[in-house]
Amino acid sequence: MSSARCVEGAGSVTWWGFSPARDLTATGPVKQRGELNVLLVGSSDPRHILKTVAGLADTDGLHVWVIENSMEVIARQLLLLSLSLAPEESASVHKKAETFLEVLGNSELRSETGVALSEAAARLVDRVTVGQEAEPHRCLDTSLLKFRERDELVRIFRTWAKPRTEGPGSVSIARAWDARVRQHLGTRYDSRRGCFDWDLAMKLHQRGAGVINKQQYFEWRSQGVAFQMREGVYQTANPTLLSYRTLRHTAQDVSFANVQTLLLSLSSRGQRPDSPQQQAEETPGLLLPSGLSVTFLPLDALSRLPDKKSFSHFFHVIYLSAGMAHHLGCPLQQMCSPGGVLVVELARFLLDLSADQERGFLEKVVGGAKEAGFDPWTPADPDPTHAIFTPQTPPDLPLQEGPTTGTTSP
């Protein structure tokens, strides 16, 4: 398959990552403890954040710095984190897990989920606009974004809060999804069920994703509905995916159980503001997980971070998605702390790549990492979805504190 078709298959906006969630502090020669800084470049969704939080000890602290190549992806990450941080008095962990998975993976939602999405988006409008002057929420910190990027966030959230369902400017997500499938498959569209079956049986199942159920996979590929959590009507469009009876032991069951476990871990670290002043400053209705901070950086921040002394040998983990692997040419070692690790997502679940292209991608990643000053590190139980690297010559420098949020812009 041509490289153009491979790129077209992945899409211009990456709504989901191409690898399972993993605890990034447990990636590398040793489990990292203490106050940790993690840089996520192009992760696309908060799966690694939630998984890493679940692996933290009570005495650990985690500050995640997020860079994406699209404000729509940043908006989706903020929305999913906001849904995850809802206090239990407003939504049980079970309900939060259902809402999270529907918004994450479905083109169409139940009406109840659509209402929850709209309400969360409306709150985020207030969070971004008021947050420019107020103390930022530790897990929804947008203070380092550029003014025009925050303005774009507000526009996106307002669109999600009151999506157009009819009239001028409205979009049918069902038609949009079908058009996307038709564009991707081209002349194979009329035999699409055979294409889906081949991708599932000959690619996904053979690459270790045997838990994926055939019927559910076909529904997602053809209609964009990955998770039908309850018997209900799925006809409310999921605007976050627009760029302007359950069988046992299926991928849906596993996803729900995993997300529920991660949300329980997040809730167990949750705190409510103590003083009236804190209550006034912090975002109403959201938990404040102890020891967790998430800061969203400008889209072009990666090229400028190495020039900032405050980020010199700062990150304990640097994560690059498959779509961001070309940034291996940046001076990443300069930002990696002594004993830190570089994690690069591989192309194992990019189904449009042939086996030779997948191996070629791995070779380019290894070569790029070596040129950037890292050596491959192979664990006892290798993970085929990620490549792990350690600095070739860890600099003999002490860790430096990062910038105070809101005072230094990357």
mmCIF file of C-alpha atoms in Angstrom:
data_model
loop_
_atom_site.group_PDB
_atom_site.id
_atom_site.type_symbol
_atom_site.label_atom_id
_atom_site.label_comp_id
_atom_site.label_asym_id
_atom_site.label_seq_id
_atom_site.Cartn_x
_atom_site.Cartn_y
_atom_site.Cartn_z
ATOM 1 C CA MET A 1 0.000 0.000 0.000
ATOM 2 C CA SER A 2 1.269 3.476 -0.830
ATOM 3 C CA SER A 3 2.442 5.814 1.920
ATOM 4 C CA ALA A 4 -0.228 8.307 0.829
ATOM 5 C CA ARG A 5 -2.992 5.758 1.490
ATOM 6 C CA CYS A 6 -1.416 4.920 4.877
ATOM 7 C CA VAL A 7 -1.455 8.579 5.907
ATOM 8 C CA GLU A 8 -5.013 8.968 4.600
ATOM 9 C CA GLY A 9 -6.097 5.938 6.601
ATOM 10 C CA ALA A 10 -4.754 7.352 9.850
ATOM 11 C CA GLY A 11 -6.526 10.637 9.156
ATOM 12 C CA SER A 12 -5.447 14.263 9.514
ATOM 13 C CA VAL A 13 -6.768 14.525 13.083
ATOM 14 C CA THR A 14 -5.795 11.676 15.410
ATOM 15 C CA TRP A 15 -8.710 11.214 17.809
ATOM 16 C CA TRP A 16 -7.265 8.033 19.368
ATOM 17 C CA GLY A 17 -3.812 6.633 20.015
ATOM 18 C CA PHE A 18 -2.524 3.499 18.311
ATOM 19 C CA SER A 19 -1.432 1.628 21.432
ATOM 20 C CA PRO A 20 -2.763 0.411 24.786
ATOM 21 C CA ALA A 21 -2.614 2.608 27.877
ATOM 22 C CA ARG A 22 0.500 2.117 29.965
ATOM 23 C CA ASP A 23 1.954 3.299 33.253
ATOM 24 C CA LEU A 24 4.750 5.506 31.996
ATOM 25 C CA THR A 25 6.499 5.655 35.363
ATOM 26 C CA ALA A 26 6.914 1.867 35.185
ATOM 27 C CA THR A 27 8.408 2.041 31.695
ATOM 28 C CA GLY A 28 12.143 1.595 31.777
ATOM 29 C CA PRO A 29 14.796 -0.135 33.883
ATOM 30 C CA VAL A 30 13.211 0.897 37.232
ATOM 31 C CA LYS A 31 9.858 2.075 38.552
ATOM 32 C CA GLN A 32 10.205 5.827 39.081
ATOM 33 C CA ARG A 33 8.999 7.345 42.342
ATOM 34 C CA GLY A 34 8.764 10.798 43.890
ATOM 35 C CA GLU A 35 7.843 14.031 42.141
ATOM 36 C CA LEU A 36 7.758 13.119 38.457
ATOM 37 C CA ASN A 37 7.457 15.151 35.250
ATOM 38 C CA VAL A 38 6.151 13.501 32.087
ATOM 39 C CA LEU A 39 6.022 15.040 28.609
ATOM 40 C CA LEU A 40 3.334 13.626 26.295
ATOM 41 C CA VAL A 41 3.694 14.567 22.632
ATOM 42 C CA GLY A 42 0.766 13.561 20.432
ATOM 43 C CA SER A 43 -0.797 10.976 22.775
ATOM 44 C CA SER A 44 -4.254 12.025 21.422
ATOM 45 C CA ASP A 45 -6.269 10.977 24.494
ATOM 46 C CA PRO A 46 -5.749 10.758 28.281
ATOM 47 C CA ARG A 47 -5.279 6.969 28.457
ATOM 48 C CA HIS A 48 -1.639 7.182 29.575
ATOM 49 C CA ILE A 49 -2.473 9.846 32.171
ATOM 50 C CA LEU A 50 -5.170 7.710 33.799
ATOM 51 C CA LYS A 51 -3.079 4.529 33.675
ATOM 52 C CA THR A 52 -0.051 6.287 35.175
ATOM 53 C CA VAL A 53 -2.135 7.823 37.976
ATOM 54 C CA ALA A 54 -3.405 4.334 38.864
ATOM 55 C CA GLY A 55 0.213 3.224 39.414
ATOM 56 C CA LEU A 56 1.226 6.092 41.715
ATOM 57 C CA ALA A 57 1.986 5.574 45.373
ATOM 58 C CA ASP A 58 0.382 7.927 47.893
ATOM 59 C CA THR A 59 3.702 9.745 48.296
ATOM 60 C CA ASP A 60 4.254 10.199 44.535
ATOM 61 C CA GLY A 61 3.486 13.347 42.573
ATOM 62 C CA LEU A 62 2.890 13.568 38.828
ATOM 63 C CA HIS A 63 3.000 16.607 36.572
ATOM 64 C CA VAL A 64 2.028 15.839 32.975
ATOM 65 C CA TRP A 65 2.838 18.288 30.189
ATOM 66 C CA VAL A 66 0.802 17.792 27.015
ATOM 67 C CA ILE A 67 1.625 18.854 23.446
ATOM 68 C CA GLU A 68 -0.696 18.090 20.510
ATOM 69 C CA ASN A 69 -0.810 19.249 16.898
ATOM 70 C CA SER A 70 -4.493 20.261 16.931
ATOM 71 C CA MET A 71 -6.607 22.349 19.293
ATOM 72 C CA GLU A 72 -9.523 19.990 18.665
ATOM 73 C CA VAL A 73 -7.486 17.140 20.171
ATOM 74 C CA ILE A 74 -6.538 19.287 23.168
ATOM 75 C CA ALA A 75 -10.214 20.155 23.601
ATOM 76 C CA ARG A 76 -11.157 16.457 23.581
ATOM 77 C CA GLN A 77 -8.479 15.652 26.153
ATOM 78 C CA LEU A 78 -9.745 18.450 28.404
ATOM 79 C CA LEU A 79 -13.321 17.243 28.017
ATOM 80 C CA LEU A 80 -12.469 13.605 28.812
ATOM 81 C CA LEU A 81 -10.421 14.662 31.855
ATOM 82 C CA SER A 82 -13.284 16.886 32.995
ATOM 83 C CA LEU A 83 -15.718 13.949 32.760
ATOM 84 C CA SER A 84 -13.233 11.797 34.695
ATOM 85 C CA LEU A 85 -12.974 14.370 37.487
ATOM 86 C CA ALA A 86 -16.712 14.622 38.141
ATOM 87 C CA PRO A 87 -17.362 14.068 41.881
ATOM 88 C CA GLU A 88 -19.223 10.919 42.896
ATOM 89 C CA GLU A 89 -22.206 12.867 44.201
ATOM 90 C CA SER A 90 -22.925 13.978 40.636
ATOM 91 C CA ALA A 91 -21.944 10.742 38.854
ATOM 92 C CA SER A 92 -21.005 7.291 40.121
ATOM 93 C CA VAL A 93 -17.822 5.654 38.891
ATOM 94 C CA HIS A 94 -19.961 3.225 36.880
ATOM 95 C CA LYS A 95 -21.794 6.060 35.142
ATOM 96 C CA LYS A 96 -18.573 8.013 34.562
ATOM 97 C CA ALA A 97 -17.005 4.968 32.904
ATOM 98 C CA GLU A 98 -20.009 4.605 30.582
ATOM 99 C CA THR A 99 -19.970 8.297 29.662
ATOM 100 C CA PHE A 100 -16.192 8.314 29.175
ATOM 101 C CA LEU A 101 -16.224 5.348 26.777
ATOM 102 C CA GLU A 102 -19.175 6.636 24.748
ATOM 103 C CA VAL A 103 -17.587 10.064 24.250
ATOM 104 C CA LEU A 104 -14.208 8.468 23.552
ATOM 105 C CA GLY A 105 -15.294 5.934 20.948
ATOM 106 C CA ASN A 106 -18.788 6.589 19.590
ATOM 107 C CA SER A 107 -19.815 8.803 16.696
ATOM 108 C CA GLU A 108 -23.374 8.781 18.088
ATOM 109 C CA LEU A 109 -24.423 8.877 21.739
ATOM 110 C CA ARG A 110 -27.398 8.207 23.926
ATOM 111 C CA SER A 111 -29.322 11.410 24.683
ATOM 112 C CA GLU A 112 -28.258 11.216 28.360
ATOM 113 C CA THR A 113 -24.607 11.140 27.364
ATOM 114 C CA GLY A 114 -25.165 13.973 24.895
ATOM 115 C CA VAL A 115 -26.524 16.140 27.718
ATOM 116 C CA ALA A 116 -23.532 15.313 29.938
ATOM 117 C CA LEU A 117 -21.160 16.230 27.085
ATOM 118 C CA SER A 118 -22.905 19.561 26.442
ATOM 119 C CA GLU A 119 -22.895 20.476 30.140
ATOM 120 C CA ALA A 120 -19.209 19.604 30.512
ATOM 121 C CA ALA A 121 -18.339 21.656 27.415
ATOM 122 C CA ALA A 122 -20.278 24.642 28.784
ATOM 123 C CA ARG A 123 -18.361 24.436 32.070
ATOM 124 C CA LEU A 124 -15.095 24.324 30.161
ATOM 125 C CA VAL A 125 -16.020 27.541 28.353
ATOM 126 C CA ASP A 126 -16.204 29.211 31.756
ATOM 127 C CA ARG A 127 -13.033 27.442 32.892
ATOM 128 C CA VAL A 128 -10.959 28.685 29.947
ATOM 129 C CA THR A 129 -12.334 32.250 29.917
ATOM 130 C CA VAL A 130 -12.315 32.819 33.688
ATOM 131 C CA GLY A 131 -9.133 30.804 34.108
ATOM 132 C CA GLN A 132 -7.129 33.428 32.246
ATOM 133 C CA GLU A 133 -7.209 35.532 35.413
ATOM 134 C CA ALA A 134 -7.992 32.935 38.099
ATOM 135 C CA GLU A 135 -5.761 30.246 39.587
ATOM 136 C CA PRO A 136 -5.741 27.364 37.069
ATOM 137 C CA HIS A 137 -7.149 23.948 37.988
ATOM 138 C CA ARG A 138 -4.233 21.567 38.486
ATOM 139 C CA CYS A 139 -5.605 19.002 36.032
ATOM 140 C CA LEU A 140 -7.054 21.400 33.474
ATOM 141 C CA ASP A 141 -4.315 23.989 33.250
ATOM 142 C CA THR A 142 -4.479 25.935 29.983
ATOM 143 C CA SER A 143 -2.675 29.040 31.264
ATOM 144 C CA LEU A 144 0.451 28.415 29.128
ATOM 145 C CA LEU A 145 -1.486 28.266 25.851
ATOM 146 C CA LYS A 146 -1.311 31.263 23.575
ATOM 147 C CA PHE A 147 -4.222 33.712 23.630
ATOM 148 C CA ARG A 148 -5.376 32.707 20.164
ATOM 149 C CA GLU A 149 -5.221 29.037 21.171
ATOM 150 C CA ARG A 150 -7.402 29.686 24.206
ATOM 151 C CA ASP A 151 -9.810 31.604 21.990
ATOM 152 C CA GLU A 152 -9.958 28.578 19.687
ATOM 153 C CA LEU A 153 -10.674 26.335 22.680
ATOM 154 C CA VAL A 154 -13.580 28.553 23.679
ATOM 155 C CA ARG A 155 -14.975 28.397 20.135
ATOM 156 C CA ILE A 156 -14.727 24.591 20.096
ATOM 157 C CA PHE A 157 -16.357 24.171 23.515
ATOM 158 C CA ARG A 158 -19.199 26.519 22.594
ATOM 159 C CA THR A 159 -19.800 24.463 19.454
ATOM 160 C CA TRP A 160 -19.935 21.282 21.539
ATOM 161 C CA ALA A 161 -22.154 22.870 24.191
ATOM 162 C CA LYS A 162 -24.778 23.804 21.591
ATOM 163 C CA PRO A 163 -24.190 21.627 18.522
ATOM 164 C CA ARG A 164 -26.190 22.365 15.366
ATOM 165 C CA THR A 165 -28.519 19.472 14.643
ATOM 166 C CA GLU A 166 -30.414 21.002 11.739
ATOM 167 C CA GLY A 167 -30.396 24.005 9.435
ATOM 168 C CA PRO A 168 -27.392 25.824 7.918
ATOM 169 C CA GLY A 169 -24.048 24.624 9.235
ATOM 170 C CA SER A 170 -25.403 21.358 10.628
ATOM 171 C CA VAL A 171 -23.557 18.128 9.903
ATOM 172 C CA SER A 172 -24.883 14.574 9.952
ATOM 173 C CA ILE A 173 -22.171 12.569 11.667
ATOM 174 C CA ALA A 174 -23.613 9.350 10.251
ATOM 175 C CA ARG A 175 -23.149 10.672 6.712
ATOM 176 C CA ALA A 176 -19.752 12.118 7.622
ATOM 177 C CA TRP A 177 -18.590 8.749 8.986
ATOM 178 C CA ASP A 178 -19.843 6.898 5.911
ATOM 179 C CA ALA A 179 -18.117 9.424 3.647
ATOM 180 C CA ARG A 180 -14.874 8.893 5.586
ATOM 181 C CA VAL A 181 -15.147 5.110 5.134
ATOM 182 C CA ARG A 182 -15.942 5.537 1.437
ATOM 183 C CA GLN A 183 -12.962 7.863 0.975
ATOM 184 C CA HIS A 184 -10.585 5.509 2.746
ATOM 185 C CA LEU A 185 -11.673 2.289 1.019
ATOM 186 C CA GLY A 186 -12.141 3.765 -2.441
ATOM 187 C CA THR A 187 -13.037 1.020 -4.920
ATOM 188 C CA ARG A 188 -13.195 -1.502 -2.061
ATOM 189 C CA TYR A 189 -16.182 0.253 -0.465
ATOM 190 C CA ASP A 190 -18.793 -2.107 -1.934
ATOM 191 C CA SER A 191 -16.958 -5.064 -0.411
ATOM 192 C CA ARG A 192 -16.274 -3.273 2.863
ATOM 193 C CA ARG A 193 -17.477 -6.097 5.123
ATOM 194 C CA GLY A 194 -14.828 -8.324 3.600
ATOM 195 C CA CYS A 195 -12.217 -5.590 4.163
ATOM 196 C CA PHE A 196 -13.280 -5.232 7.795
ATOM 197 C CA ASP A 197 -13.165 -8.987 8.303
ATOM 198 C CA TRP A 198 -9.645 -9.177 6.829
ATOM 199 C CA ASP A 199 -8.379 -6.311 9.032
ATOM 200 C CA LEU A 200 -9.830 -7.971 12.134
ATOM 201 C CA ALA A 201 -8.890 -11.603 11.536
ATOM 202 C CA MET A 202 -5.611 -11.223 9.658
ATOM 203 C CA LYS A 203 -4.236 -8.112 11.353
ATOM 204 C CA LEU A 204 -5.733 -7.192 14.731
ATOM 205 C CA HIS A 205 -6.252 -10.728 16.011
ATOM 206 C CA GLN A 206 -2.830 -11.844 14.801
ATOM 207 C CA ARG A 207 -1.194 -8.840 16.463
ATOM 208 C CA GLY A 208 -2.572 -9.703 19.879
ATOM 209 C CA ALA A 209 -5.978 -7.979 19.900
ATOM 210 C CA GLY A 210 -7.997 -11.184 19.948
ATOM 211 C CA VAL A 211 -10.443 -9.792 22.528
ATOM 212 C CA ILE A 212 -12.092 -7.616 19.849
ATOM 213 C CA ASN A 213 -15.510 -8.986 18.923
ATOM 214 C CA LYS A 214 -16.400 -9.286 15.225
ATOM 215 C CA GLN A 215 -19.883 -7.803 15.451
ATOM 216 C CA GLN A 216 -18.775 -4.839 17.564
ATOM 217 C CA TYR A 217 -15.776 -4.199 15.314
ATOM 218 C CA PHE A 218 -17.992 -4.161 12.222
ATOM 219 C CA GLU A 219 -20.389 -1.716 13.902
ATOM 220 C CA TRP A 220 -17.551 0.609 14.753
ATOM 221 C CA ARG A 221 -15.920 0.451 11.318
ATOM 222 C CA SER A 222 -19.217 0.943 9.457
ATOM 223 C CA GLN A 223 -21.131 3.256 11.826
ATOM 224 C CA GLY A 224 -18.604 4.600 14.308
ATOM 225 C CA VAL A 225 -20.242 3.103 17.416
ATOM 226 C CA ALA A 226 -17.640 1.239 19.481
ATOM 227 C CA PHE A 227 -19.426 0.977 22.837
ATOM 228 C CA GLN A 228 -23.139 0.299 23.350
ATOM 229 C CA MET A 229 -23.146 0.409 27.111
ATOM 230 C CA ARG A 230 -26.899 -0.025 27.571
ATOM 231 C CA GLU A 231 -29.954 -0.889 25.562
ATOM 232 C CA GLY A 232 -30.836 2.502 24.155
ATOM 233 C CA VAL A 233 -31.061 4.672 21.083
ATOM 234 C CA TYR A 234 -27.722 6.002 19.841
ATOM 235 C CA GLN A 235 -28.719 8.931 17.670
ATOM 236 C CA THR A 236 -27.228 12.033 19.298
ATOM 237 C CA ALA A 237 -24.173 13.154 17.332
ATOM 238 C CA ASN A 238 -20.866 13.181 19.192
ATOM 239 C CA PRO A 239 -19.519 16.600 18.128
ATOM 240 C CA THR A 240 -16.057 15.871 19.534
ATOM 241 C CA LEU A 241 -15.413 13.509 16.610
ATOM 242 C CA LEU A 242 -16.320 16.081 14.002
ATOM 243 C CA SER A 243 -13.545 18.283 12.638
ATOM 244 C CA TYR A 244 -15.772 21.127 11.330
ATOM 245 C CA ARG A 245 -27.266 -6.787 23.695
ATOM 246 C CA THR A 246 -23.463 -6.854 24.767
ATOM 247 C CA LEU A 247 -21.680 -10.254 24.444
ATOM 248 C CA ARG A 248 -19.452 -11.565 27.312
ATOM 249 C CA HIS A 249 -15.792 -11.070 27.425
ATOM 250 C CA THR A 250 -15.648 -8.712 24.531
ATOM 251 C CA ALA A 251 -13.426 -5.721 24.027
ATOM 252 C CA GLN A 252 -16.291 -3.558 25.340
ATOM 253 C CA ASP A 253 -16.394 -5.466 28.628
ATOM 254 C CA VAL A 254 -12.626 -5.260 29.020
ATOM 255 C CA SER A 255 -12.602 -1.534 28.165
ATOM 256 C CA PHE A 256 -15.376 -0.780 30.652
ATOM 257 C CA ALA A 257 -13.713 -2.752 33.454
ATOM 258 C CA ASN A 258 -10.346 -1.106 32.783
ATOM 259 C CA VAL A 259 -11.755 2.433 32.634
ATOM 260 C CA GLN A 260 -13.826 1.857 35.774
ATOM 261 C CA THR A 261 -10.689 0.711 37.618
ATOM 262 C CA LEU A 262 -8.733 3.758 36.418
ATOM 263 C CA LEU A 263 -11.521 6.150 37.447
ATOM 264 C CA LEU A 264 -11.685 4.509 40.889
ATOM 265 C CA SER A 265 -7.947 5.167 41.271
ATOM 266 C CA LEU A 266 -8.478 8.783 40.237
ATOM 267 C CA SER A 267 -11.393 9.187 42.657
ATOM 268 C CA SER A 268 -9.364 7.698 45.513
ATOM 269 C CA ARG A 269 -6.872 10.555 45.105
ATOM 270 C CA GLY A 270 -9.653 13.128 44.826
ATOM 271 C CA GLN A 271 -9.852 16.065 47.183
ATOM 272 C CA ARG A 272 -12.364 18.852 47.573
ATOM 273 C CA PRO A 273 -11.154 22.434 48.260
ATOM 274 C CA ASP A 274 -10.915 23.061 52.015
ATOM 275 C CA SER A 275 -11.058 26.796 52.569
ATOM 276 C CA PRO A 276 -13.731 29.133 51.163
ATOM 277 C CA GLN A 277 -10.976 30.928 49.233
ATOM 278 C CA GLN A 278 -9.858 27.663 47.613
ATOM 279 C CA GLN A 279 -13.446 26.783 46.822
ATOM 280 C CA ALA A 280 -13.882 30.119 45.079
ATOM 281 C CA GLU A 281 -10.652 29.796 43.109
ATOM 282 C CA GLU A 282 -10.949 26.186 41.955
ATOM 283 C CA THR A 283 -13.273 24.903 39.262
ATOM 284 C CA PRO A 284 -16.654 24.047 40.823
ATOM 285 C CA GLY A 285 -17.814 20.473 40.496
ATOM 286 C CA LEU A 286 -14.420 18.883 39.775
ATOM 287 C CA LEU A 287 -12.226 16.717 41.965
ATOM 288 C CA LEU A 288 -8.701 17.829 42.833
ATOM 289 C CA PRO A 289 -6.580 14.636 42.736
ATOM 290 C CA SER A 290 -3.707 14.926 45.178
ATOM 291 C CA GLY A 291 -0.307 15.047 43.572
ATOM 292 C CA LEU A 292 -1.600 15.305 39.991
ATOM 293 C CA SER A 293 -1.166 18.217 37.593
ATOM 294 C CA VAL A 294 -1.826 18.344 33.845
ATOM 295 C CA THR A 295 -0.595 21.335 31.856
ATOM 296 C CA PHE A 296 -1.416 21.866 28.192
ATOM 297 C CA LEU A 297 1.328 23.539 26.166
ATOM 298 C CA PRO A 298 1.130 25.494 22.876
ATOM 299 C CA LEU A 299 1.040 23.500 19.652
ATOM 300 C CA ASP A 300 4.565 24.596 18.698
ATOM 301 C CA ALA A 301 6.086 24.215 22.177
ATOM 302 C CA LEU A 302 8.288 21.194 21.440
ATOM 303 C CA SER A 303 10.645 23.139 19.199
ATOM 304 C CA ARG A 304 11.166 25.760 21.913
ATOM 305 C CA LEU A 305 11.333 23.708 25.115
ATOM 306 C CA PRO A 306 15.051 22.759 24.673
ATOM 307 C CA ASP A 307 15.930 26.463 24.677
ATOM 308 C CA LYS A 308 14.399 26.954 28.129
ATOM 309 C CA LYS A 309 16.829 26.424 31.015
ATOM 310 C CA SER A 310 13.920 25.556 33.293
ATOM 311 C CA PHE A 311 13.252 22.452 31.159
ATOM 312 C CA SER A 312 16.884 21.322 30.996
ATOM 313 C CA HIS A 313 17.071 17.628 32.065
ATOM 314 C CA PHE A 314 13.572 18.103 33.484
ATOM 315 C CA PHE A 315 11.379 15.248 32.239
ATOM 316 C CA HIS A 316 11.528 11.786 33.757
ATOM 317 C CA VAL A 317 9.545 10.383 30.816
ATOM 318 C CA ILE A 318 9.217 11.751 27.272
ATOM 319 C CA TYR A 319 6.515 10.101 25.184
ATOM 320 C CA LEU A 320 6.164 10.484 21.404
ATOM 321 C CA SER A 321 3.193 9.060 19.525
ATOM 322 C CA ALA A 322 3.676 7.312 16.187
ATOM 323 C CA GLY A 323 2.381 10.409 14.457
ATOM 324 C CA MET A 324 4.950 12.571 16.253
ATOM 325 C CA ALA A 325 7.964 10.284 15.765
ATOM 326 C CA HIS A 326 9.440 12.734 13.259
ATOM 327 C CA HIS A 327 10.222 14.976 16.247
ATOM 328 C CA LEU A 328 13.013 12.598 17.236
ATOM 329 C CA GLY A 329 15.205 15.113 15.446
ATOM 330 C CA CYS A 330 14.648 17.576 18.304
ATOM 331 C CA PRO A 331 17.290 17.720 21.071
ATOM 332 C CA LEU A 332 15.235 15.502 23.364
ATOM 333 C CA GLN A 333 18.182 14.286 25.436
ATOM 334 C CA GLN A 334 18.690 17.847 26.632
ATOM 335 C CA MET A 335 15.226 17.706 28.222
ATOM 336 C CA CYS A 336 15.506 14.159 29.636
ATOM 337 C CA SER A 337 16.448 13.845 33.300
ATOM 338 C CA PRO A 338 19.229 11.539 34.533
ATOM 339 C CA GLY A 339 17.748 8.061 34.625
ATOM 340 C CA GLY A 340 14.821 9.141 32.452
ATOM 341 C CA VAL A 341 13.320 7.253 29.529
ATOM 342 C CA LEU A 342 12.092 8.014 26.025
ATOM 343 C CA VAL A 343 8.995 6.071 24.921
ATOM 344 C CA VAL A 344 7.957 6.025 21.252
ATOM 345 C CA GLU A 345 4.679 4.537 20.069
ATOM 346 C CA LEU A 346 5.133 2.052 17.227
ATOM 347 C CA ALA A 347 2.942 1.301 14.218
ATOM 348 C CA ARG A 348 1.751 -2.170 15.240
ATOM 349 C CA PHE A 349 -1.926 -1.218 15.103
ATOM 350 C CA LEU A 350 -1.715 1.032 12.042
ATOM 351 C CA LEU A 351 -3.523 -1.517 9.911
ATOM 352 C CA ASP A 352 -2.754 0.111 6.566
ATOM 353 C CA LEU A 353 0.950 -0.614 6.982
ATOM 354 C CA SER A 354 2.391 -3.824 5.604
ATOM 355 C CA ALA A 355 4.734 -5.966 7.699
ATOM 356 C CA ASP A 356 7.720 -4.530 5.809
ATOM 357 C CA GLN A 357 6.512 -0.961 6.380
ATOM 358 C CA GLU A 358 5.985 -1.685 10.073
ATOM 359 C CA ARG A 359 9.560 -2.972 10.363
ATOM 360 C CA GLY A 360 10.809 0.019 8.398
ATOM 361 C CA PHE A 361 9.043 2.365 10.803
ATOM 362 C CA LEU A 362 10.704 0.638 13.765
ATOM 363 C CA GLU A 363 14.117 0.938 12.115
ATOM 364 C CA LYS A 364 13.579 4.670 11.551
ATOM 365 C CA VAL A 365 12.505 5.142 15.156
ATOM 366 C CA VAL A 366 15.569 3.297 16.484
ATOM 367 C CA GLY A 367 17.880 5.204 14.159
ATOM 368 C CA GLY A 368 16.309 8.551 15.036
ATOM 369 C CA ALA A 369 16.502 7.849 18.759
ATOM 370 C CA LYS A 370 20.183 6.923 18.528
ATOM 371 C CA GLU A 371 20.930 10.128 16.636
ATOM 372 C CA ALA A 372 19.063 12.013 19.365
ATOM 373 C CA GLY A 373 21.336 10.496 22.019
ATOM 374 C CA PHE A 374 19.366 7.463 23.238
ATOM 375 C CA ASP A 375 20.022 3.721 23.276
ATOM 376 C CA PRO A 376 17.316 1.047 22.969
ATOM 377 C CA TRP A 377 16.286 -0.677 26.194
ATOM 378 C CA THR A 378 14.574 -4.058 25.972
ATOM 379 C CA PRO A 379 12.548 -5.290 28.972
ATOM 380 C CA ALA A 380 12.270 -8.952 29.913
ATOM 381 C CA ASP A 381 8.748 -8.960 28.448
ATOM 382 C CA PRO A 382 9.024 -6.725 25.332
ATOM 383 C CA ASP A 383 6.037 -4.596 24.353
ATOM 384 C CA PRO A 384 5.486 -4.628 20.562
ATOM 385 C CA THR A 385 3.484 -1.396 20.710
ATOM 386 C CA HIS A 386 6.242 0.845 22.101
ATOM 387 C CA ALA A 387 9.999 1.268 21.797
ATOM 388 C CA ILE A 388 11.841 2.295 24.963
ATOM 389 C CA PHE A 389 15.140 4.185 25.096
ATOM 390 C CA THR A 390 17.500 5.500 27.770
ATOM 391 C CA PRO A 391 20.040 8.335 27.451
ATOM 392 C CA GLN A 392 23.374 7.182 26.056
ATOM 393 C CA THR A 393 25.395 9.221 28.541
ATOM 394 C CA PRO A 394 23.176 10.518 31.341
ATOM 395 C CA PRO A 395 24.356 14.040 32.112
ATOM 396 C CA ASP A 396 25.856 14.486 35.562
ATOM 397 C CA LEU A 397 23.462 17.254 36.478
ATOM 398 C CA PRO A 398 20.958 17.589 39.330
ATOM 399 C CA LEU A 399 17.264 17.765 38.523
ATOM 400 C CA GLN A 400 16.027 21.291 38.123
ATOM 401 C CA GLU A 401 12.625 22.574 39.099
ATOM 402 C CA GLY A 402 10.300 23.509 36.291
ATOM 403 C CA PRO A 403 8.620 26.852 35.729
ATOM 404 C CA THR A 404 5.902 28.099 38.022
ATOM 405 C CA THR A 405 2.629 27.629 36.168
ATOM 406 C CA GLY A 406 1.470 30.832 34.549
ATOM 407 C CA THR A 407 4.779 32.695 34.908
ATOM 408 C CA THR A 408 6.904 31.116 32.175
ATOM 409 C CA SER A 409 5.647 30.357 28.695
ATOM 410 C CA PRO A 410 7.357 27.649 26.595
#
